[in-house]
JSON list of C-alpha atoms in Angstrom, two decimals:
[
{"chain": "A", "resi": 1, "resn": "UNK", "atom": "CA", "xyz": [-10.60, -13.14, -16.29]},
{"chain": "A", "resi": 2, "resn": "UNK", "atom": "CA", "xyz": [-10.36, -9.20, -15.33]},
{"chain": "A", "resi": 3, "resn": "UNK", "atom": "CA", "xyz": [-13.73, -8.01, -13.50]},
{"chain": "A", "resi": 4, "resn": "UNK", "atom": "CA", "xyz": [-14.18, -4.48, -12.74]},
{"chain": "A", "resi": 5, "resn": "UNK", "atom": "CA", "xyz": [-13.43, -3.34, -9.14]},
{"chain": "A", "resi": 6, "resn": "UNK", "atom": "CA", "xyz": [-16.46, -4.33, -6.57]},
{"chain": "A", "resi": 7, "resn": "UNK", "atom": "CA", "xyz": [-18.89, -1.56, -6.18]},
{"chain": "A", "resi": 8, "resn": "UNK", "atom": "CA", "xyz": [-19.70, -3.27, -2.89]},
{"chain": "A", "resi": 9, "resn": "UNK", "atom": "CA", "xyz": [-18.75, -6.21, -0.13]},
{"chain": "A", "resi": 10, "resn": "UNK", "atom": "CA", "xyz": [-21.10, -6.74, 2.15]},
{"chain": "A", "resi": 11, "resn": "UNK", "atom": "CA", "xyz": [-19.91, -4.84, 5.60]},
{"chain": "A", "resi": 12, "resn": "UNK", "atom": "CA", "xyz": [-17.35, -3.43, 3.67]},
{"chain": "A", "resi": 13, "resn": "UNK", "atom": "CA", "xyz": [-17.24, 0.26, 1.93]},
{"chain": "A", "resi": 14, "resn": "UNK", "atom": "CA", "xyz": [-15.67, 0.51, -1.96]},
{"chain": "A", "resi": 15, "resn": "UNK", "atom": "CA", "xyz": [-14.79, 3.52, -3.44]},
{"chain": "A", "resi": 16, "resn": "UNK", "atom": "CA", "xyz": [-15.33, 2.74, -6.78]},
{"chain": "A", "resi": 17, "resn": "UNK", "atom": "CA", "xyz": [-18.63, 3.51, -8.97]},
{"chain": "A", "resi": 18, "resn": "UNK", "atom": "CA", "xyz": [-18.72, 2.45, -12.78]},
{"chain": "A", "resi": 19, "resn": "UNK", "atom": "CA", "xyz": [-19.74, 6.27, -13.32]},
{"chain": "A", "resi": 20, "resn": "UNK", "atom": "CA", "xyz": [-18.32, 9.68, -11.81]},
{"chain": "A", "resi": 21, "resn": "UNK", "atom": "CA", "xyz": [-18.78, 9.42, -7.97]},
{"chain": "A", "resi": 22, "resn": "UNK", "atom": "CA", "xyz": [-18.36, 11.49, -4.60]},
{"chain": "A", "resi": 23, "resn": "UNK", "atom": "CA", "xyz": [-14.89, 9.86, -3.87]},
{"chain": "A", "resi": 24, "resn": "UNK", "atom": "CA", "xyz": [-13.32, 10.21, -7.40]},
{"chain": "A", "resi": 25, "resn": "UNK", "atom": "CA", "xyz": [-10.33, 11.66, -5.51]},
{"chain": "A", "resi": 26, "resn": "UNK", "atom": "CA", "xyz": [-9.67, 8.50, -3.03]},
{"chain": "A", "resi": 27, "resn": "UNK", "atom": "CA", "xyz": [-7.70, 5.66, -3.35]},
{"chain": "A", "resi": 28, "resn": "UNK", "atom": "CA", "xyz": [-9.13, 2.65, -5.68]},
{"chain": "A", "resi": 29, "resn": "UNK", "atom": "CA", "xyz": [-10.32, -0.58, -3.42]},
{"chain": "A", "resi": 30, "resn": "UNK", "atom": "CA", "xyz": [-12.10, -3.70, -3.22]},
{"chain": "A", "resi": 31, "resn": "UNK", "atom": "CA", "xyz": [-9.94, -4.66, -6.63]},
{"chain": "A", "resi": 32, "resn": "UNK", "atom": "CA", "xyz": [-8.60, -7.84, -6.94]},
{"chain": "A", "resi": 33, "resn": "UNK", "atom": "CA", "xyz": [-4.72, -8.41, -8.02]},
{"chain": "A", "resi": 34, "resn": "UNK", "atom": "CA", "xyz": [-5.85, -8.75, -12.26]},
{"chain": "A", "resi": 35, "resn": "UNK", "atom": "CA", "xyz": [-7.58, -6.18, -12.29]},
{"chain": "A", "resi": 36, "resn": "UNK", "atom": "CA", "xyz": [-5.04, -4.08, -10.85]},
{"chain": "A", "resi": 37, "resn": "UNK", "atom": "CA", "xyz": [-2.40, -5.15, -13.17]},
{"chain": "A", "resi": 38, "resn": "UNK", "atom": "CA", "xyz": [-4.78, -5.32, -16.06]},
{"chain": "A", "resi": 39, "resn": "UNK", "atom": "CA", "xyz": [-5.50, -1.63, -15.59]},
{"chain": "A", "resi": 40, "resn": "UNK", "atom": "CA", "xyz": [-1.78, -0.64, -15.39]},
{"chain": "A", "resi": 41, "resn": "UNK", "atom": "CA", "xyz": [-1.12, -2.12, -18.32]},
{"chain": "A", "resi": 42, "resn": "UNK", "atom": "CA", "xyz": [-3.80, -0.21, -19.82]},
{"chain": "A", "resi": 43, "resn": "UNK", "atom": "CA", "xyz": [-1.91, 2.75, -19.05]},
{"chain": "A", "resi": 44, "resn": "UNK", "atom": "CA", "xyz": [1.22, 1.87, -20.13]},
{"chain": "A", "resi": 45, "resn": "UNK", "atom": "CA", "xyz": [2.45, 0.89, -16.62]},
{"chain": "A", "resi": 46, "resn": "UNK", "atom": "CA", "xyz": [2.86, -1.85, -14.13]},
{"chain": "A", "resi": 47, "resn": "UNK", "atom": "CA", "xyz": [2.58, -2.89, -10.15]},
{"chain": "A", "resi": 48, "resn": "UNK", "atom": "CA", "xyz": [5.69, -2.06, -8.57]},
{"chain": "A", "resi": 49, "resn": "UNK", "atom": "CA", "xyz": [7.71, -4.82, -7.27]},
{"chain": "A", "resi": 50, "resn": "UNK", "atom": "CA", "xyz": [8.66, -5.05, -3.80]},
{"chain": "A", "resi": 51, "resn": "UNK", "atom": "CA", "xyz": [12.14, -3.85, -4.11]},
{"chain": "A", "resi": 52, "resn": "UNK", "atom": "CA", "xyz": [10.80, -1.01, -5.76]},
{"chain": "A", "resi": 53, "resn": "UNK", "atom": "CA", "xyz": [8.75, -0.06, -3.20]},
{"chain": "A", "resi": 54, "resn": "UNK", "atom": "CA", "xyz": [11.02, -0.50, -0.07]},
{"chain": "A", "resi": 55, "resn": "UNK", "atom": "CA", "xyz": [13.90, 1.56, -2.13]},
{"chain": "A", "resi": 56, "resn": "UNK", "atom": "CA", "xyz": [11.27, 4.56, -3.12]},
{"chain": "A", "resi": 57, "resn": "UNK", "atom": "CA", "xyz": [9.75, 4.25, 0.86]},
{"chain": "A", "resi": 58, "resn": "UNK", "atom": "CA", "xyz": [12.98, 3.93, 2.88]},
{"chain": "A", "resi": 59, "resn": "UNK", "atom": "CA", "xyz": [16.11, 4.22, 1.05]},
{"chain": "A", "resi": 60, "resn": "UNK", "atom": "CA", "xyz": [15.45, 6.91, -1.98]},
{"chain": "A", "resi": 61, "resn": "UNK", "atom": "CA", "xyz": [17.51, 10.21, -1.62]},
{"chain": "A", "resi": 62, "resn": "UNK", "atom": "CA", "xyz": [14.88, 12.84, -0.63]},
{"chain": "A", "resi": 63, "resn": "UNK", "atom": "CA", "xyz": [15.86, 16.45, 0.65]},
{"chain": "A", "resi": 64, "resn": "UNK", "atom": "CA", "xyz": [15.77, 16.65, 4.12]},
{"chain": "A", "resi": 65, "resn": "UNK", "atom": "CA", "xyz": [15.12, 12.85, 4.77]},
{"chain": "A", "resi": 66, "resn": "UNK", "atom": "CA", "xyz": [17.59, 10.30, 6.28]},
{"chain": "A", "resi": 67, "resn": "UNK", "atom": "CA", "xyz": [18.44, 7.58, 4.64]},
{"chain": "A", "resi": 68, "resn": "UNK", "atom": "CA", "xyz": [17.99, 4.94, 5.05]},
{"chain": "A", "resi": 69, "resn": "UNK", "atom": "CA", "xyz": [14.61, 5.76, 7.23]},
{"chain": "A", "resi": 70, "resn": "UNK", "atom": "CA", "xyz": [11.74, 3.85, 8.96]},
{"chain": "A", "resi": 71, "resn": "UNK", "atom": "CA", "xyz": [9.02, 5.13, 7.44]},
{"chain": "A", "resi": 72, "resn": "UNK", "atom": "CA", "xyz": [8.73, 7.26, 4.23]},
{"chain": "A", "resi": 73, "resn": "UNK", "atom": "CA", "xyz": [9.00, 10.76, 5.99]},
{"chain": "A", "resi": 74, "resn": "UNK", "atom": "CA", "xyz": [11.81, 9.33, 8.46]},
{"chain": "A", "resi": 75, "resn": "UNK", "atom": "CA", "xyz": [12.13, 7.97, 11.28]},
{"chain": "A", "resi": 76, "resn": "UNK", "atom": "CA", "xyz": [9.51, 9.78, 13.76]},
{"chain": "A", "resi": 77, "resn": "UNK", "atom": "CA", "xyz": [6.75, 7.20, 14.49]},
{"chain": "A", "resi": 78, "resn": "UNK", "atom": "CA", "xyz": [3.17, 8.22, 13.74]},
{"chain": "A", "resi": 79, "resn": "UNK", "atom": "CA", "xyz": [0.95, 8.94, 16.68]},
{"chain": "A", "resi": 80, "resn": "UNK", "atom": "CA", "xyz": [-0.46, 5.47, 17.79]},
{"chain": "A", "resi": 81, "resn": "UNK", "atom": "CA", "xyz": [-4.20, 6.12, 19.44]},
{"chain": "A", "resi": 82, "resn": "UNK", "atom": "CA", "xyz": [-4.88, 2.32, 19.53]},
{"chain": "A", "resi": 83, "resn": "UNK", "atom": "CA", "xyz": [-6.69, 3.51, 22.94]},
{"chain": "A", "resi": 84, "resn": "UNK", "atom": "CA", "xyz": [-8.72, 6.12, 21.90]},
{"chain": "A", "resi": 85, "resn": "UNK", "atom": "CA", "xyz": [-11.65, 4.75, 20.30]},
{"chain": "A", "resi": 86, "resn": "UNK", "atom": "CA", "xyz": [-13.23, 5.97, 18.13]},
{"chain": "A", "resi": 87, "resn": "UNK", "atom": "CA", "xyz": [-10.76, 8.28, 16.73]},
{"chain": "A", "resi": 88, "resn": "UNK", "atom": "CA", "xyz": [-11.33, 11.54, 18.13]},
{"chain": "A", "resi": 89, "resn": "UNK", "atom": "CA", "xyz": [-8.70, 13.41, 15.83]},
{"chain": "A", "resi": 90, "resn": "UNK", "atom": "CA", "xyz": [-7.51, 12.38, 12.51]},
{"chain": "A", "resi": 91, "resn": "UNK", "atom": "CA", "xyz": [-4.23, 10.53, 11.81]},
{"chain": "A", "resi": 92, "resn": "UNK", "atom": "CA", "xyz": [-1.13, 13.33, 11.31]},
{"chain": "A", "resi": 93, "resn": "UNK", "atom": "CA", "xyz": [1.09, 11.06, 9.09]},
{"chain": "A", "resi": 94, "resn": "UNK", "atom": "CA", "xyz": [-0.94, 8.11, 7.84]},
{"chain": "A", "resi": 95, "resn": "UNK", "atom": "CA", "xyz": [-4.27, 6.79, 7.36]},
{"chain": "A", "resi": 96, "resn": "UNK", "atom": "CA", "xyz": [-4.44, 3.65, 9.73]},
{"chain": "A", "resi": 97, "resn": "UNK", "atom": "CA", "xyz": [-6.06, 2.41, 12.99]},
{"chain": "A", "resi": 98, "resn": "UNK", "atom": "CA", "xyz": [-9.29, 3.21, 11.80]},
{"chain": "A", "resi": 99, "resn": "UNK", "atom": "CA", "xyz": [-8.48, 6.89, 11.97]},
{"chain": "A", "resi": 100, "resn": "UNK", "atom": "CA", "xyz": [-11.36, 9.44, 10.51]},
{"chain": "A", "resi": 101, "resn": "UNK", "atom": "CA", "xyz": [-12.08, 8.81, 6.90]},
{"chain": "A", "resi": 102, "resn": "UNK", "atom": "CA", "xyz": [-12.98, 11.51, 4.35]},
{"chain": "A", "resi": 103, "resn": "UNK", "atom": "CA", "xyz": [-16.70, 11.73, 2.45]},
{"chain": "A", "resi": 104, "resn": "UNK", "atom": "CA", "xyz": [-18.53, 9.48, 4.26]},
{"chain": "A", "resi": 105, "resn": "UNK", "atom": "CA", "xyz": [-15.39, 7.00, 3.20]},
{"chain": "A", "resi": 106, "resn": "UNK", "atom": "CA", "xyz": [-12.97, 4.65, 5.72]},
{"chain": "A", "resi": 107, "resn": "UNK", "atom": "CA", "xyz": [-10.03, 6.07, 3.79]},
{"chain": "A", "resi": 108, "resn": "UNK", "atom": "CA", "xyz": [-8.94, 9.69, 3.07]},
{"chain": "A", "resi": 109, "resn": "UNK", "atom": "CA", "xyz": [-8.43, 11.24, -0.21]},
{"chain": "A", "resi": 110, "resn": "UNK", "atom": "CA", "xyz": [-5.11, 10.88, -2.14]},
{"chain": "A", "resi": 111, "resn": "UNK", "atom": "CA", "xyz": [-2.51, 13.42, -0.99]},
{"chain": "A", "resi": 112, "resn": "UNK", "atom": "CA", "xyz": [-4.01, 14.38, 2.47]},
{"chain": "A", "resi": 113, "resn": "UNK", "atom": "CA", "xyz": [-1.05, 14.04, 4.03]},
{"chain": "A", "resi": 114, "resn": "UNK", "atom": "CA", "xyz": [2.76, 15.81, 2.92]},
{"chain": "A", "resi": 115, "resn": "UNK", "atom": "CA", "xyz": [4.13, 14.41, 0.10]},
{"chain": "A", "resi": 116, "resn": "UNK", "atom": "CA", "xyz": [7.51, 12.26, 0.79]},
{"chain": "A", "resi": 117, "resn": "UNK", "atom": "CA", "xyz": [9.14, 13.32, -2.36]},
{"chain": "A", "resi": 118, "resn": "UNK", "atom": "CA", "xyz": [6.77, 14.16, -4.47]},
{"chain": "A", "resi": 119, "resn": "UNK", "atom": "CA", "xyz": [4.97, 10.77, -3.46]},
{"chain": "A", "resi": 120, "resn": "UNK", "atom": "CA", "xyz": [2.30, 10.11, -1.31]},
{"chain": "A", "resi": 121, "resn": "UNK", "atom": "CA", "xyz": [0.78, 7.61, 0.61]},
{"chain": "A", "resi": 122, "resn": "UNK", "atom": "CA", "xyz": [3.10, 4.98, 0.33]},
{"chain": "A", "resi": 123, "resn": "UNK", "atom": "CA", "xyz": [1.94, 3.82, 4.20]},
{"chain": "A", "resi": 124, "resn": "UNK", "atom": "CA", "xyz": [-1.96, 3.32, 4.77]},
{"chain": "A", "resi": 125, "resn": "UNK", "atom": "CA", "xyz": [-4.53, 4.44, 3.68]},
{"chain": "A", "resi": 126, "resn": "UNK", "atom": "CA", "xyz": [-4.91, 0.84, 1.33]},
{"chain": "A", "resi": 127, "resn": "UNK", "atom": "CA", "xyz": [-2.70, -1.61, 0.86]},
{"chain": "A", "resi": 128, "resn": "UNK", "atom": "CA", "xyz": [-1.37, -1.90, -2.48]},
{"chain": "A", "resi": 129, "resn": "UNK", "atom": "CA", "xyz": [-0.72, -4.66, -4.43]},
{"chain": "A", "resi": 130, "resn": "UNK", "atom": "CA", "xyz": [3.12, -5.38, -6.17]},
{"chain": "A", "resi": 131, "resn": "UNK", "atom": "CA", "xyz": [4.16, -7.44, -9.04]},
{"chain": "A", "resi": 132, "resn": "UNK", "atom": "CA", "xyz": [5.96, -10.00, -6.63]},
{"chain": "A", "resi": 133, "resn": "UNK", "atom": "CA", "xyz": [4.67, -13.45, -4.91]},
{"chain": "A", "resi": 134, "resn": "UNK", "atom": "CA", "xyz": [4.25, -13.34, -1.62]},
{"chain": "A", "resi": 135, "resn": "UNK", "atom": "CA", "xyz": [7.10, -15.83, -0.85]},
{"chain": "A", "resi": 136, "resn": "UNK", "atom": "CA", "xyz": [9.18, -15.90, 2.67]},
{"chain": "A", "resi": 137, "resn": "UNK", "atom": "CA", "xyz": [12.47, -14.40, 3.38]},
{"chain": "A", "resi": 138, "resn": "UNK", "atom": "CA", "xyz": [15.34, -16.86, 3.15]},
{"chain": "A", "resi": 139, "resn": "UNK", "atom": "CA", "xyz": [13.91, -19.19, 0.64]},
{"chain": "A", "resi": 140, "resn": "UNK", "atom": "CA", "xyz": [15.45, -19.56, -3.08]},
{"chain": "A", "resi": 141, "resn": "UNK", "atom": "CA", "xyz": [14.70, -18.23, -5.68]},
{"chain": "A", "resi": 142, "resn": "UNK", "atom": "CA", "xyz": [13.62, -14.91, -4.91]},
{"chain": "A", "resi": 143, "resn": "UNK", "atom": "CA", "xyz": [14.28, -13.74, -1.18]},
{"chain": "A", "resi": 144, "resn": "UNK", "atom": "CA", "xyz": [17.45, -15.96, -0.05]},
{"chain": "A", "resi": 145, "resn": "UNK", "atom": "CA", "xyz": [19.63, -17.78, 0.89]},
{"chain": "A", "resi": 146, "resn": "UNK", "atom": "CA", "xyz": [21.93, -15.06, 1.48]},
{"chain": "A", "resi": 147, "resn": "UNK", "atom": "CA", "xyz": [23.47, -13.29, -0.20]},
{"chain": "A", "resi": 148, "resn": "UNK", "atom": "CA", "xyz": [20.95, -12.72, -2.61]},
{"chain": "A", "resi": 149, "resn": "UNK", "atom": "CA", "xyz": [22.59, -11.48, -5.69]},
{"chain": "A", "resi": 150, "resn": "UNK", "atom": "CA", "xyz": [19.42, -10.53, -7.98]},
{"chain": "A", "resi": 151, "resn": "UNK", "atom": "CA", "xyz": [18.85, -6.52, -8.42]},
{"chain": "A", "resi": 152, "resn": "UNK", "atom": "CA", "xyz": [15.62, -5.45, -7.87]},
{"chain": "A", "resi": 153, "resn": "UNK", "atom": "CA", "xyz": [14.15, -9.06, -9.03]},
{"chain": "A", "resi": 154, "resn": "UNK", "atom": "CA", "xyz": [10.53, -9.79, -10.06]},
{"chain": "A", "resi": 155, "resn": "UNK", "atom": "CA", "xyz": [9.38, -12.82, -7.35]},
{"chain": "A", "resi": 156, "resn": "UNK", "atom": "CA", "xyz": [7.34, -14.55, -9.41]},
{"chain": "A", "resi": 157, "resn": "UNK", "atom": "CA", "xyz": [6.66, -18.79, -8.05]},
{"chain": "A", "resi": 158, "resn": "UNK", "atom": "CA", "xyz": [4.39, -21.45, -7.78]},
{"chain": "A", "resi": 159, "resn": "UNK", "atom": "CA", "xyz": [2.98, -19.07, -4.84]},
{"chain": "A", "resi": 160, "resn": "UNK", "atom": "CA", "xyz": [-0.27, -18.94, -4.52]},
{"chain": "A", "resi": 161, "resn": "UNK", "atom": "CA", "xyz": [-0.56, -15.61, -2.86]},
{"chain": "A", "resi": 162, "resn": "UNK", "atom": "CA", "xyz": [0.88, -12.27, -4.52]},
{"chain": "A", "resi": 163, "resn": "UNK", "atom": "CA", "xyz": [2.28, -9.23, -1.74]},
{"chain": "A", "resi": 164, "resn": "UNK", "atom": "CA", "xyz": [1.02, -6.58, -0.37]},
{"chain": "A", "resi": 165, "resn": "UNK", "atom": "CA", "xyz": [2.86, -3.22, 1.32]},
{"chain": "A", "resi": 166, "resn": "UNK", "atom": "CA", "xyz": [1.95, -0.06, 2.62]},
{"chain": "A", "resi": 167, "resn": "UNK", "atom": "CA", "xyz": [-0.96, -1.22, 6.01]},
{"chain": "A", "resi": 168, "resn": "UNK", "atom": "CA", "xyz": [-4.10, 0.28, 5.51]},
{"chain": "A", "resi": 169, "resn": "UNK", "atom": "CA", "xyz": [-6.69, 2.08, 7.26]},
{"chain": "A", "resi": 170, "resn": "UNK", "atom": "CA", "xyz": [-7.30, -1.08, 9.26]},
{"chain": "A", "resi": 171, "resn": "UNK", "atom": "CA", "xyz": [-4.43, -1.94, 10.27]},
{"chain": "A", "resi": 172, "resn": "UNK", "atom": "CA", "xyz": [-3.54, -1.74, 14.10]},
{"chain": "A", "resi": 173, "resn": "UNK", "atom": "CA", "xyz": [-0.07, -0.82, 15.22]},
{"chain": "A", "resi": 174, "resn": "UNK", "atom": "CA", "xyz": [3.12, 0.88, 14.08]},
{"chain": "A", "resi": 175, "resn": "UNK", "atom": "CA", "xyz": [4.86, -1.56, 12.68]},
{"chain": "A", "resi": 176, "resn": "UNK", "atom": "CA", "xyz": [1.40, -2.35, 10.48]},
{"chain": "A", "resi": 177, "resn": "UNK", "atom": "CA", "xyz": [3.05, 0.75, 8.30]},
{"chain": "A", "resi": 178, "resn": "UNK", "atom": "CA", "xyz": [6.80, 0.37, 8.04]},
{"chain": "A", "resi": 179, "resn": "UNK", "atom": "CA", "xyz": [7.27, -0.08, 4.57]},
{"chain": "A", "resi": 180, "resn": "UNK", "atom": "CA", "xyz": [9.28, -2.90, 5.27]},
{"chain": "A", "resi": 181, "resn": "UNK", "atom": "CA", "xyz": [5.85, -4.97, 6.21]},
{"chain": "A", "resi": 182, "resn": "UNK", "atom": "CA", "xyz": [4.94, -6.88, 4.03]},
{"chain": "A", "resi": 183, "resn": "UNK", "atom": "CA", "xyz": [1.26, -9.08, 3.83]},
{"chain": "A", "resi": 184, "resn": "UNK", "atom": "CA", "xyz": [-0.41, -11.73, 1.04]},
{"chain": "A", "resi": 185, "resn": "UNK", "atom": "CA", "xyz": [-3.55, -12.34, 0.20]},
{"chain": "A", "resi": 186, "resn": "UNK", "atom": "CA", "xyz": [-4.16, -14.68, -2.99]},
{"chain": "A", "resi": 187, "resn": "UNK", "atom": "CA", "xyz": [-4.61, -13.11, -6.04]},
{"chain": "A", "resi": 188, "resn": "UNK", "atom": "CA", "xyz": [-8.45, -13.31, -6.42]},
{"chain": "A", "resi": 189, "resn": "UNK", "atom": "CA", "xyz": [-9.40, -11.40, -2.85]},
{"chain": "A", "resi": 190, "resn": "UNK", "atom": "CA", "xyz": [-11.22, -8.23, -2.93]},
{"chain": "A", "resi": 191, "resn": "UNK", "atom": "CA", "xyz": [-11.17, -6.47, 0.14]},
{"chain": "A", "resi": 192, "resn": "UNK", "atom": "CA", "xyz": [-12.02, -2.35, 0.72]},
{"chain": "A", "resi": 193, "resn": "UNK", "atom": "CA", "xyz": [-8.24, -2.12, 2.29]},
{"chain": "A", "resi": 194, "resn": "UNK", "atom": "CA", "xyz": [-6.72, -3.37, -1.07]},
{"chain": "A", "resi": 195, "resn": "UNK", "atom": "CA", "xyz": [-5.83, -1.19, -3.64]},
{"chain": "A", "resi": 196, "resn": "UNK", "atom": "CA", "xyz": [-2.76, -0.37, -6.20]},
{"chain": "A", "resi": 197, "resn": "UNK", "atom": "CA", "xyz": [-0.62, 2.12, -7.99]},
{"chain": "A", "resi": 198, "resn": "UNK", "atom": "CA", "xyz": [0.80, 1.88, -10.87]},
{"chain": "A", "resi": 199, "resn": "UNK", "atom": "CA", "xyz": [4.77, 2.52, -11.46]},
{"chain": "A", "resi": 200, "resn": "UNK", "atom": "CA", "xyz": [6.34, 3.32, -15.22]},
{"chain": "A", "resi": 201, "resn": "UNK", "atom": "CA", "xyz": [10.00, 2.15, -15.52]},
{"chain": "A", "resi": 202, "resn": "UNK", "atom": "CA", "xyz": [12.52, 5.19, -17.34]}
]
């Protein structure tokens, strides 16, 4: 069953509204994993699989970026201000540790921060849900053992959980956005720090 994103969570804040809202131009949350995929294939799209995103966040040729790179503008760490509480500034690269939202809003509006090739906000903000399971590293079929022969492969198993990349706005730490973080949360959770983007193949 596909249900509509959550218009609320108790203690939590959603950015959706069934009709035109103040925060049309942030980030979709508090959507579960079918909806998500439901809606990109409305569109004539898809989640991304991990692969996907790792190779667009850290290894993609952009002009004036290294590759490969730690984060999806290079290797410069964000400014951490897990001390300074609350935020007195907001975040420079990303939109994590509870940094200062936009419109009343825990996140910030889509493209706040420079694009990384024509991309943005592949770290924070929300995490976004991929295609894949959220199975371990090492473990057959997907992920291991090495070497791992399949090209940009689809992880779909008996898993019960499905991934998530990119950290949000909650999440604490640099190493909460390196794209190469990765999280699960079973497909049925709706949370304000989950959200998606859709990807169309060429």
């Amino acid at each position: 069953e596909v249900l509509e994103p959550r218009v609320s969570i108790a203690g939590s804040r959603c950015n959706w509204t069934s009709a035109a809202g103040s925060r049309e131009a942030h980030p979709v949350n508090c959507v579960d994993w079918p909806a998500a995929q439901a809606f990109c294939v409305w569109d004539g799209a898809r989640l991304p699989t991990e692969t996907e995103y790792e190779y667009i966040s850290r290894i993609r040729t952009v002009s004036g970026y290294p590759s490969p790179r730690r984060y999806p503008w290079g290797d410069e760490h964000p400014v951490w201000m897990v001390s300074e509480y609350p935020r007195p500034i907001p975040c420079e690269r990303a939109q994590f540790e509870n940094c200062i939202g936009d419109d009343g809003a825990l996140t910030r509006r889509v493209g706040s921060f420079s694009a990384n090739g024509d991309l943005f906000d592949l770290v924070g903000n929300v995490s976004e849900w991929m295609a894949d399971s959220a199975d371990t590293y090492g473990f057959a079929p997907c992920w291991g053992p090495t070497p791992v022969t399949l090209l940009n492969p689809v992880c779909v198993t008996a898993s019960t959980t499905r991934s998530l990349r990119g950290g949000s706005f909650l999440s604490s730490g640099r190493e909460s956005v390196l794209p190469s973080s990765r999280d699960g949360r079973t497909p049925a959770a709706v949370e304000d720090t989950l959200g998606f983007r859709c990807v169309r193949s060429p």
